[in-house]
């Protein structure tokens, strides 16, 4: 019997755990441990009336001779695993008595018994009625496994407890437990299997009240120290402790009590009804208890805006328009119109950082004439022209490069940055290599024509990544094929060359094409 009860309990608990997710599925990261957490622990105290069922029992629903009402007190710690399944650790203490005049002419008392068990619970309310009907109610059925410790004494009827017939704590009482050697021990131990049902009502976010009905099956017919069969010499015989099976069934005891539950946890709240009579859960207000809440109810439904709402949202989040002058360079001097102080300088002009045309010869002469401090360097841009798909400096641009040589030789505290660009009529890789060859050609020209310190030349090349104009027209592509020169102080180690802007969609990198692609530019 012990093994059967234990295996049955394991099967029930295993079935409960395997069905948790199927009964109350919780989306990933939105369940009991997700962002919308729920409270899961509760503590229940149950004052109850107790009743014995066994050999020394005259009537089932009324008191027999020399019987009186008995009671007990239960304490349970609950853990709700899902809205349907849960578990509890239970403790009971109380009194039992019973009597039977026929056959036995005896009654028994078992005062201060103790019992503990682990119970598995199933909430039938959401299974039978759903989560939203009878929202405040919870109907549990449960089964458990545990141990009971009792000290029973049998007295002869009519002697006012004066004649003790037999007691469970005799020098052989250890045999009722089957394994303990505790002669004269106060209690006898037996396995017990509680089966019951409880109905709870949610009074407040913290308190539930309800009724609890339990029938405890004790794995012995000797709770009343009587094993059946009767006869005048039932009690003088000590072979009651020899596990002899009598004519009666195993003993039971039951209870009916008022269950008062305190729901533990942080920021406890409970569901409310809205104006339409629907139950509403708002996780922002606090934590709901899993005893009464389906975790799916805490997940708001997806928002599907109408076309009108989507249009208004898009307009509200649309970025402010960018000044188009930031993307254009009308005179092709390398300075965007937004910052260009002279937006109509002639082609191939040498300009300052503000787009103002400069006379390089006059500038150099003024430097010599005024004998300016050596730490001053004026930033300038120059445009060096190349033929299509070529890296040979054209004659008109050679004069600009010779002026740069004179300036750098005159001012050793200055350095030059040569920046190369192309149009977009080839792959990105090919254009980068072409711009690299052009800036290297400009550097070679400076060195071969008298630049005294080549280490002051820095090369940068960007291919088609920083266009000045749209690459869809011949004029625009011509403006994009350029090499720019900027003069900076030697102590300015970081390049301040302004970032360019793409006017067209960047082409996919053609990884399978060779680096030297023969295409007209």
mmCIF file with all atom_site columns, C-alpha atoms in Angstrom, residues 94-228:
data_model
loop_
_atom_site.group_PDB
_atom_site.id
_atom_site.type_symbol
_atom_site.label_atom_id
_atom_site.label_alt_id
_atom_site.label_comp_id
_atom_site.label_asym_id
_atom_site.label_entity_id
_atom_site.label_seq_id
_atom_site.pdbx_PDB_ins_code
_atom_site.Cartn_x
_atom_site.Cartn_y
_atom_site.Cartn_z
_atom_site.occupancy
_atom_site.B_iso_or_equiv
_atom_site.pdbx_formal_charge
_atom_site.auth_seq_id
_atom_site.auth_comp_id
_atom_site.auth_asym_id
_atom_site.auth_atom_id
_atom_site.pdbx_PDB_model_num
ATOM 1   C CA . UNK A 1 94  ? -5.874  18.374 16.107  1.00 0.00 ? 94  UNK A CA 1
ATOM 2   C CA . UNK A 1 95  ? -7.923  15.736 17.932  1.00 0.00 ? 95  UNK A CA 1
ATOM 3   C CA . UNK A 1 96  ? -9.946  12.691 16.867  1.00 0.00 ? 96  UNK A CA 1
ATOM 4   C CA . UNK A 1 97  ? -12.355 10.382 18.736  1.00 0.00 ? 97  UNK A CA 1
ATOM 5   C CA . UNK A 1 98  ? -14.895 7.689  18.032  1.00 0.00 ? 98  UNK A CA 1
ATOM 6   C CA . UNK A 1 99  ? -16.928 4.970  19.690  1.00 0.00 ? 99  UNK A CA 1
ATOM 7   C CA . UNK A 1 100 ? -18.884 1.797  18.920  1.00 0.00 ? 100 UNK A CA 1
ATOM 8   C CA . UNK A 1 101 ? -21.120 0.012  21.367  1.00 0.00 ? 101 UNK A CA 1
ATOM 9   C CA . UNK A 1 102 ? -21.784 -3.108 19.305  1.00 0.00 ? 102 UNK A CA 1
ATOM 10  C CA . UNK A 1 103 ? -19.041 -5.731 19.271  1.00 0.00 ? 103 UNK A CA 1
ATOM 11  C CA . UNK A 1 104 ? -16.388 -3.477 20.863  1.00 0.00 ? 104 UNK A CA 1
ATOM 12  C CA . UNK A 1 105 ? -18.184 -1.485 23.599  1.00 0.00 ? 105 UNK A CA 1
ATOM 13  C CA . UNK A 1 106 ? -15.262 0.962  23.467  1.00 0.00 ? 106 UNK A CA 1
ATOM 14  C CA . UNK A 1 107 ? -14.310 4.452  22.404  1.00 0.00 ? 107 UNK A CA 1
ATOM 15  C CA . UNK A 1 108 ? -10.926 5.998  21.574  1.00 0.00 ? 108 UNK A CA 1
ATOM 16  C CA . UNK A 1 109 ? -9.204  9.375  21.845  1.00 0.00 ? 109 UNK A CA 1
ATOM 17  C CA . UNK A 1 110 ? -6.283  10.599 19.716  1.00 0.00 ? 110 UNK A CA 1
ATOM 18  C CA . UNK A 1 111 ? -5.241  13.986 21.060  1.00 0.00 ? 111 UNK A CA 1
ATOM 19  C CA . UNK A 1 112 ? -2.704  16.298 19.473  1.00 0.00 ? 112 UNK A CA 1
ATOM 20  C CA . UNK A 1 113 ? -2.028  14.304 16.309  1.00 0.00 ? 113 UNK A CA 1
ATOM 21  C CA . UNK A 1 114 ? 0.421   15.791 13.803  1.00 0.00 ? 114 UNK A CA 1
ATOM 22  C CA . UNK A 1 115 ? 0.397   15.517 10.018  1.00 0.00 ? 115 UNK A CA 1
ATOM 23  C CA . UNK A 1 116 ? 2.446   16.930 7.152   1.00 0.00 ? 116 UNK A CA 1
ATOM 24  C CA . UNK A 1 117 ? 2.115   16.367 3.396   1.00 0.00 ? 117 UNK A CA 1
ATOM 25  C CA . UNK A 1 118 ? 2.983   17.746 -0.017  1.00 0.00 ? 118 UNK A CA 1
ATOM 26  C CA . UNK A 1 119 ? -0.103  18.276 -2.196  1.00 0.00 ? 119 UNK A CA 1
ATOM 27  C CA . UNK A 1 120 ? -0.526  18.790 -5.934  1.00 0.00 ? 120 UNK A CA 1
ATOM 28  C CA . UNK A 1 121 ? -3.419  21.129 -6.873  1.00 0.00 ? 121 UNK A CA 1
ATOM 29  C CA . UNK A 1 122 ? -5.490  21.553 -10.030 1.00 0.00 ? 122 UNK A CA 1
ATOM 30  C CA . UNK A 1 123 ? -7.797  24.562 -10.500 1.00 0.00 ? 123 UNK A CA 1
ATOM 31  C CA . UNK A 1 124 ? -10.945 23.329 -12.274 1.00 0.00 ? 124 UNK A CA 1
ATOM 32  C CA . UNK A 1 125 ? -12.575 26.758 -12.647 1.00 0.00 ? 125 UNK A CA 1
ATOM 33  C CA . UNK A 1 126 ? -10.664 27.955 -15.775 1.00 0.00 ? 126 UNK A CA 1
ATOM 34  C CA . UNK A 1 127 ? -10.960 24.463 -17.301 1.00 0.00 ? 127 UNK A CA 1
ATOM 35  C CA . UNK A 1 128 ? -14.739 24.342 -16.896 1.00 0.00 ? 128 UNK A CA 1
ATOM 36  C CA . UNK A 1 129 ? -15.717 28.016 -17.194 1.00 0.00 ? 129 UNK A CA 1
ATOM 37  C CA . UNK A 1 130 ? -12.738 29.854 -18.729 1.00 0.00 ? 130 UNK A CA 1
ATOM 38  C CA . UNK A 1 131 ? -10.638 32.646 -17.273 1.00 0.00 ? 131 UNK A CA 1
ATOM 39  C CA . UNK A 1 132 ? -13.162 35.511 -17.518 1.00 0.00 ? 132 UNK A CA 1
ATOM 40  C CA . UNK A 1 133 ? -16.265 33.823 -16.101 1.00 0.00 ? 133 UNK A CA 1
ATOM 41  C CA . UNK A 1 134 ? -16.502 33.588 -12.294 1.00 0.00 ? 134 UNK A CA 1
ATOM 42  C CA . UNK A 1 135 ? -13.326 35.654 -12.276 1.00 0.00 ? 135 UNK A CA 1
ATOM 43  C CA . UNK A 1 136 ? -13.114 35.955 -8.481  1.00 0.00 ? 136 UNK A CA 1
ATOM 44  C CA . UNK A 1 137 ? -13.548 32.221 -7.857  1.00 0.00 ? 137 UNK A CA 1
ATOM 45  C CA . UNK A 1 138 ? -11.032 29.373 -7.628  1.00 0.00 ? 138 UNK A CA 1
ATOM 46  C CA . UNK A 1 139 ? -12.012 25.699 -7.337  1.00 0.00 ? 139 UNK A CA 1
ATOM 47  C CA . UNK A 1 140 ? -9.133  23.402 -6.427  1.00 0.00 ? 140 UNK A CA 1
ATOM 48  C CA . UNK A 1 141 ? -8.975  19.620 -6.239  1.00 0.00 ? 141 UNK A CA 1
ATOM 49  C CA . UNK A 1 142 ? -5.841  18.140 -4.748  1.00 0.00 ? 142 UNK A CA 1
ATOM 50  C CA . UNK A 1 143 ? -4.076  14.960 -3.744  1.00 0.00 ? 143 UNK A CA 1
ATOM 51  C CA . UNK A 1 144 ? -0.995  14.583 -1.578  1.00 0.00 ? 144 UNK A CA 1
ATOM 52  C CA . UNK A 1 145 ? 1.446   12.311 0.175   1.00 0.00 ? 145 UNK A CA 1
ATOM 53  C CA . UNK A 1 146 ? 2.765   12.591 3.709   1.00 0.00 ? 146 UNK A CA 1
ATOM 54  C CA . UNK A 1 147 ? 3.011   11.215 7.226   1.00 0.00 ? 147 UNK A CA 1
ATOM 55  C CA . UNK A 1 148 ? 0.757   11.232 10.279  1.00 0.00 ? 148 UNK A CA 1
ATOM 56  C CA . UNK A 1 149 ? 1.944   10.930 13.909  1.00 0.00 ? 149 UNK A CA 1
ATOM 57  C CA . UNK A 1 150 ? -0.730  9.889  16.446  1.00 0.00 ? 150 UNK A CA 1
ATOM 58  C CA . UNK A 1 151 ? -1.145  8.722  20.051  1.00 0.00 ? 151 UNK A CA 1
ATOM 59  C CA . UNK A 1 152 ? -4.415  6.872  20.472  1.00 0.00 ? 152 UNK A CA 1
ATOM 60  C CA . UNK A 1 153 ? -5.965  5.364  23.638  1.00 0.00 ? 153 UNK A CA 1
ATOM 61  C CA . UNK A 1 154 ? -8.983  3.021  23.781  1.00 0.00 ? 154 UNK A CA 1
ATOM 62  C CA . UNK A 1 155 ? -11.337 3.082  26.822  1.00 0.00 ? 155 UNK A CA 1
ATOM 63  C CA . UNK A 1 156 ? -14.236 0.901  27.869  1.00 0.00 ? 156 UNK A CA 1
ATOM 64  C CA . UNK A 1 157 ? -17.621 2.606  27.336  1.00 0.00 ? 157 UNK A CA 1
ATOM 65  C CA . UNK A 1 158 ? -19.407 3.642  30.483  1.00 0.00 ? 158 UNK A CA 1
ATOM 66  C CA . UNK A 1 159 ? -16.279 3.916  32.634  1.00 0.00 ? 159 UNK A CA 1
ATOM 67  C CA . UNK A 1 160 ? -15.737 7.652  31.978  1.00 0.00 ? 160 UNK A CA 1
ATOM 68  C CA . UNK A 1 161 ? -12.285 6.924  30.598  1.00 0.00 ? 161 UNK A CA 1
ATOM 69  C CA . UNK A 1 162 ? -11.524 4.970  33.756  1.00 0.00 ? 162 UNK A CA 1
ATOM 70  C CA . UNK A 1 163 ? -10.721 1.666  32.049  1.00 0.00 ? 163 UNK A CA 1
ATOM 71  C CA . UNK A 1 164 ? -7.899  1.888  29.525  1.00 0.00 ? 164 UNK A CA 1
ATOM 72  C CA . UNK A 1 165 ? -8.030  -1.105 27.192  1.00 0.00 ? 165 UNK A CA 1
ATOM 73  C CA . UNK A 1 166 ? -5.034  -0.424 24.967  1.00 0.00 ? 166 UNK A CA 1
ATOM 74  C CA . UNK A 1 167 ? -2.734  2.442  23.842  1.00 0.00 ? 167 UNK A CA 1
ATOM 75  C CA . UNK A 1 168 ? -0.759  2.996  20.647  1.00 0.00 ? 168 UNK A CA 1
ATOM 76  C CA . UNK A 1 169 ? 2.449   3.982  22.492  1.00 0.00 ? 169 UNK A CA 1
ATOM 77  C CA . UNK A 1 170 ? 3.160   0.606  24.078  1.00 0.00 ? 170 UNK A CA 1
ATOM 78  C CA . UNK A 1 171 ? 6.477   -1.166 24.127  1.00 0.00 ? 171 UNK A CA 1
ATOM 79  C CA . UNK A 1 172 ? 5.478   -2.673 20.796  1.00 0.00 ? 172 UNK A CA 1
ATOM 80  C CA . UNK A 1 173 ? 4.144   0.506  19.172  1.00 0.00 ? 173 UNK A CA 1
ATOM 81  C CA . UNK A 1 174 ? 7.163   0.725  16.885  1.00 0.00 ? 174 UNK A CA 1
ATOM 82  C CA . UNK A 1 175 ? 5.739   -2.150 14.841  1.00 0.00 ? 175 UNK A CA 1
ATOM 83  C CA . UNK A 1 176 ? 2.869   -0.025 13.568  1.00 0.00 ? 176 UNK A CA 1
ATOM 84  C CA . UNK A 1 177 ? 5.452   2.163  11.846  1.00 0.00 ? 177 UNK A CA 1
ATOM 85  C CA . UNK A 1 178 ? 7.199   -0.909 10.537  1.00 0.00 ? 178 UNK A CA 1
ATOM 86  C CA . UNK A 1 179 ? 10.692  0.450  10.971  1.00 0.00 ? 179 UNK A CA 1
ATOM 87  C CA . UNK A 1 180 ? 11.115  2.632  14.080  1.00 0.00 ? 180 UNK A CA 1
ATOM 88  C CA . UNK A 1 181 ? 12.637  1.251  17.251  1.00 0.00 ? 181 UNK A CA 1
ATOM 89  C CA . UNK A 1 182 ? 11.194  3.630  19.803  1.00 0.00 ? 182 UNK A CA 1
ATOM 90  C CA . UNK A 1 183 ? 9.750   1.730  22.730  1.00 0.00 ? 183 UNK A CA 1
ATOM 91  C CA . UNK A 1 184 ? 7.540   3.999  24.772  1.00 0.00 ? 184 UNK A CA 1
ATOM 92  C CA . UNK A 1 185 ? 7.528   6.710  22.079  1.00 0.00 ? 185 UNK A CA 1
ATOM 93  C CA . UNK A 1 186 ? 4.798   9.295  22.286  1.00 0.00 ? 186 UNK A CA 1
ATOM 94  C CA . UNK A 1 187 ? 3.698   8.972  18.657  1.00 0.00 ? 187 UNK A CA 1
ATOM 95  C CA . UNK A 1 188 ? 3.150   6.247  16.112  1.00 0.00 ? 188 UNK A CA 1
ATOM 96  C CA . UNK A 1 189 ? 3.905   7.120  12.508  1.00 0.00 ? 189 UNK A CA 1
ATOM 97  C CA . UNK A 1 190 ? 1.952   6.125  9.397   1.00 0.00 ? 190 UNK A CA 1
ATOM 98  C CA . UNK A 1 191 ? 1.769   7.142  5.746   1.00 0.00 ? 191 UNK A CA 1
ATOM 99  C CA . UNK A 1 192 ? -1.235  9.304  4.835   1.00 0.00 ? 192 UNK A CA 1
ATOM 100 C CA . UNK A 1 193 ? -2.715  10.314 1.461   1.00 0.00 ? 193 UNK A CA 1
ATOM 101 C CA . UNK A 1 194 ? -4.963  13.416 1.657   1.00 0.00 ? 194 UNK A CA 1
ATOM 102 C CA . UNK A 1 195 ? -7.555  13.935 -1.102  1.00 0.00 ? 195 UNK A CA 1
ATOM 103 C CA . UNK A 1 196 ? -9.756  16.994 -1.098  1.00 0.00 ? 196 UNK A CA 1
ATOM 104 C CA . UNK A 1 197 ? -11.326 20.030 -2.682  1.00 0.00 ? 197 UNK A CA 1
ATOM 105 C CA . UNK A 1 198 ? -11.343 23.729 -1.804  1.00 0.00 ? 198 UNK A CA 1
ATOM 106 C CA . UNK A 1 199 ? -13.395 26.653 -3.072  1.00 0.00 ? 199 UNK A CA 1
ATOM 107 C CA . UNK A 1 200 ? -11.853 30.143 -2.719  1.00 0.00 ? 200 UNK A CA 1
ATOM 108 C CA . UNK A 1 201 ? -13.195 33.642 -3.359  1.00 0.00 ? 201 UNK A CA 1
ATOM 109 C CA . UNK A 1 202 ? -10.909 36.642 -3.955  1.00 0.00 ? 202 UNK A CA 1
ATOM 110 C CA . UNK A 1 203 ? -12.011 39.277 -1.451  1.00 0.00 ? 203 UNK A CA 1
ATOM 111 C CA . UNK A 1 204 ? -9.122  41.734 -1.959  1.00 0.00 ? 204 UNK A CA 1
ATOM 112 C CA . UNK A 1 205 ? -5.679  41.852 -3.613  1.00 0.00 ? 205 UNK A CA 1
ATOM 113 C CA . UNK A 1 206 ? -4.299  40.170 -0.465  1.00 0.00 ? 206 UNK A CA 1
ATOM 114 C CA . UNK A 1 207 ? -7.093  38.056 1.084   1.00 0.00 ? 207 UNK A CA 1
ATOM 115 C CA . UNK A 1 208 ? -9.114  35.030 -0.122  1.00 0.00 ? 208 UNK A CA 1
ATOM 116 C CA . UNK A 1 209 ? -11.729 33.151 1.864   1.00 0.00 ? 209 UNK A CA 1
ATOM 117 C CA . UNK A 1 210 ? -13.185 29.718 1.175   1.00 0.00 ? 210 UNK A CA 1
ATOM 118 C CA . UNK A 1 211 ? -14.221 26.257 2.301   1.00 0.00 ? 211 UNK A CA 1
ATOM 119 C CA . UNK A 1 212 ? -11.875 23.261 2.419   1.00 0.00 ? 212 UNK A CA 1
ATOM 120 C CA . UNK A 1 213 ? -12.999 19.615 2.412   1.00 0.00 ? 213 UNK A CA 1
ATOM 121 C CA . UNK A 1 214 ? -10.359 16.893 2.970   1.00 0.00 ? 214 UNK A CA 1
ATOM 122 C CA . UNK A 1 215 ? -10.467 13.120 3.409   1.00 0.00 ? 215 UNK A CA 1
ATOM 123 C CA . UNK A 1 216 ? -7.192  11.675 4.720   1.00 0.00 ? 216 UNK A CA 1
ATOM 124 C CA . UNK A 1 217 ? -6.482  8.012  3.932   1.00 0.00 ? 217 UNK A CA 1
ATOM 125 C CA . UNK A 1 218 ? -4.209  6.554  6.612   1.00 0.00 ? 218 UNK A CA 1
ATOM 126 C CA . UNK A 1 219 ? -2.160  3.525  5.567   1.00 0.00 ? 219 UNK A CA 1
ATOM 127 C CA . UNK A 1 220 ? -3.310  1.545  8.613   1.00 0.00 ? 220 UNK A CA 1
ATOM 128 C CA . UNK A 1 221 ? -6.487  0.204  10.218  1.00 0.00 ? 221 UNK A CA 1
ATOM 129 C CA . UNK A 1 222 ? -5.002  0.894  13.654  1.00 0.00 ? 222 UNK A CA 1
ATOM 130 C CA . UNK A 1 223 ? -5.474  4.658  14.076  1.00 0.00 ? 223 UNK A CA 1
ATOM 131 C CA . UNK A 1 224 ? -8.187  3.664  16.572  1.00 0.00 ? 224 UNK A CA 1
ATOM 132 C CA . UNK A 1 225 ? -5.942  0.797  17.854  1.00 0.00 ? 225 UNK A CA 1
ATOM 133 C CA . UNK A 1 226 ? -8.616  -1.619 16.580  1.00 0.00 ? 226 UNK A CA 1
ATOM 134 C CA . UNK A 1 227 ? -8.095  -3.919 13.628  1.00 0.00 ? 227 UNK A CA 1
ATOM 135 C CA . UNK A 1 228 ? -11.589 -5.389 13.153  1.00 0.00 ? 228 UNK A CA 1
#
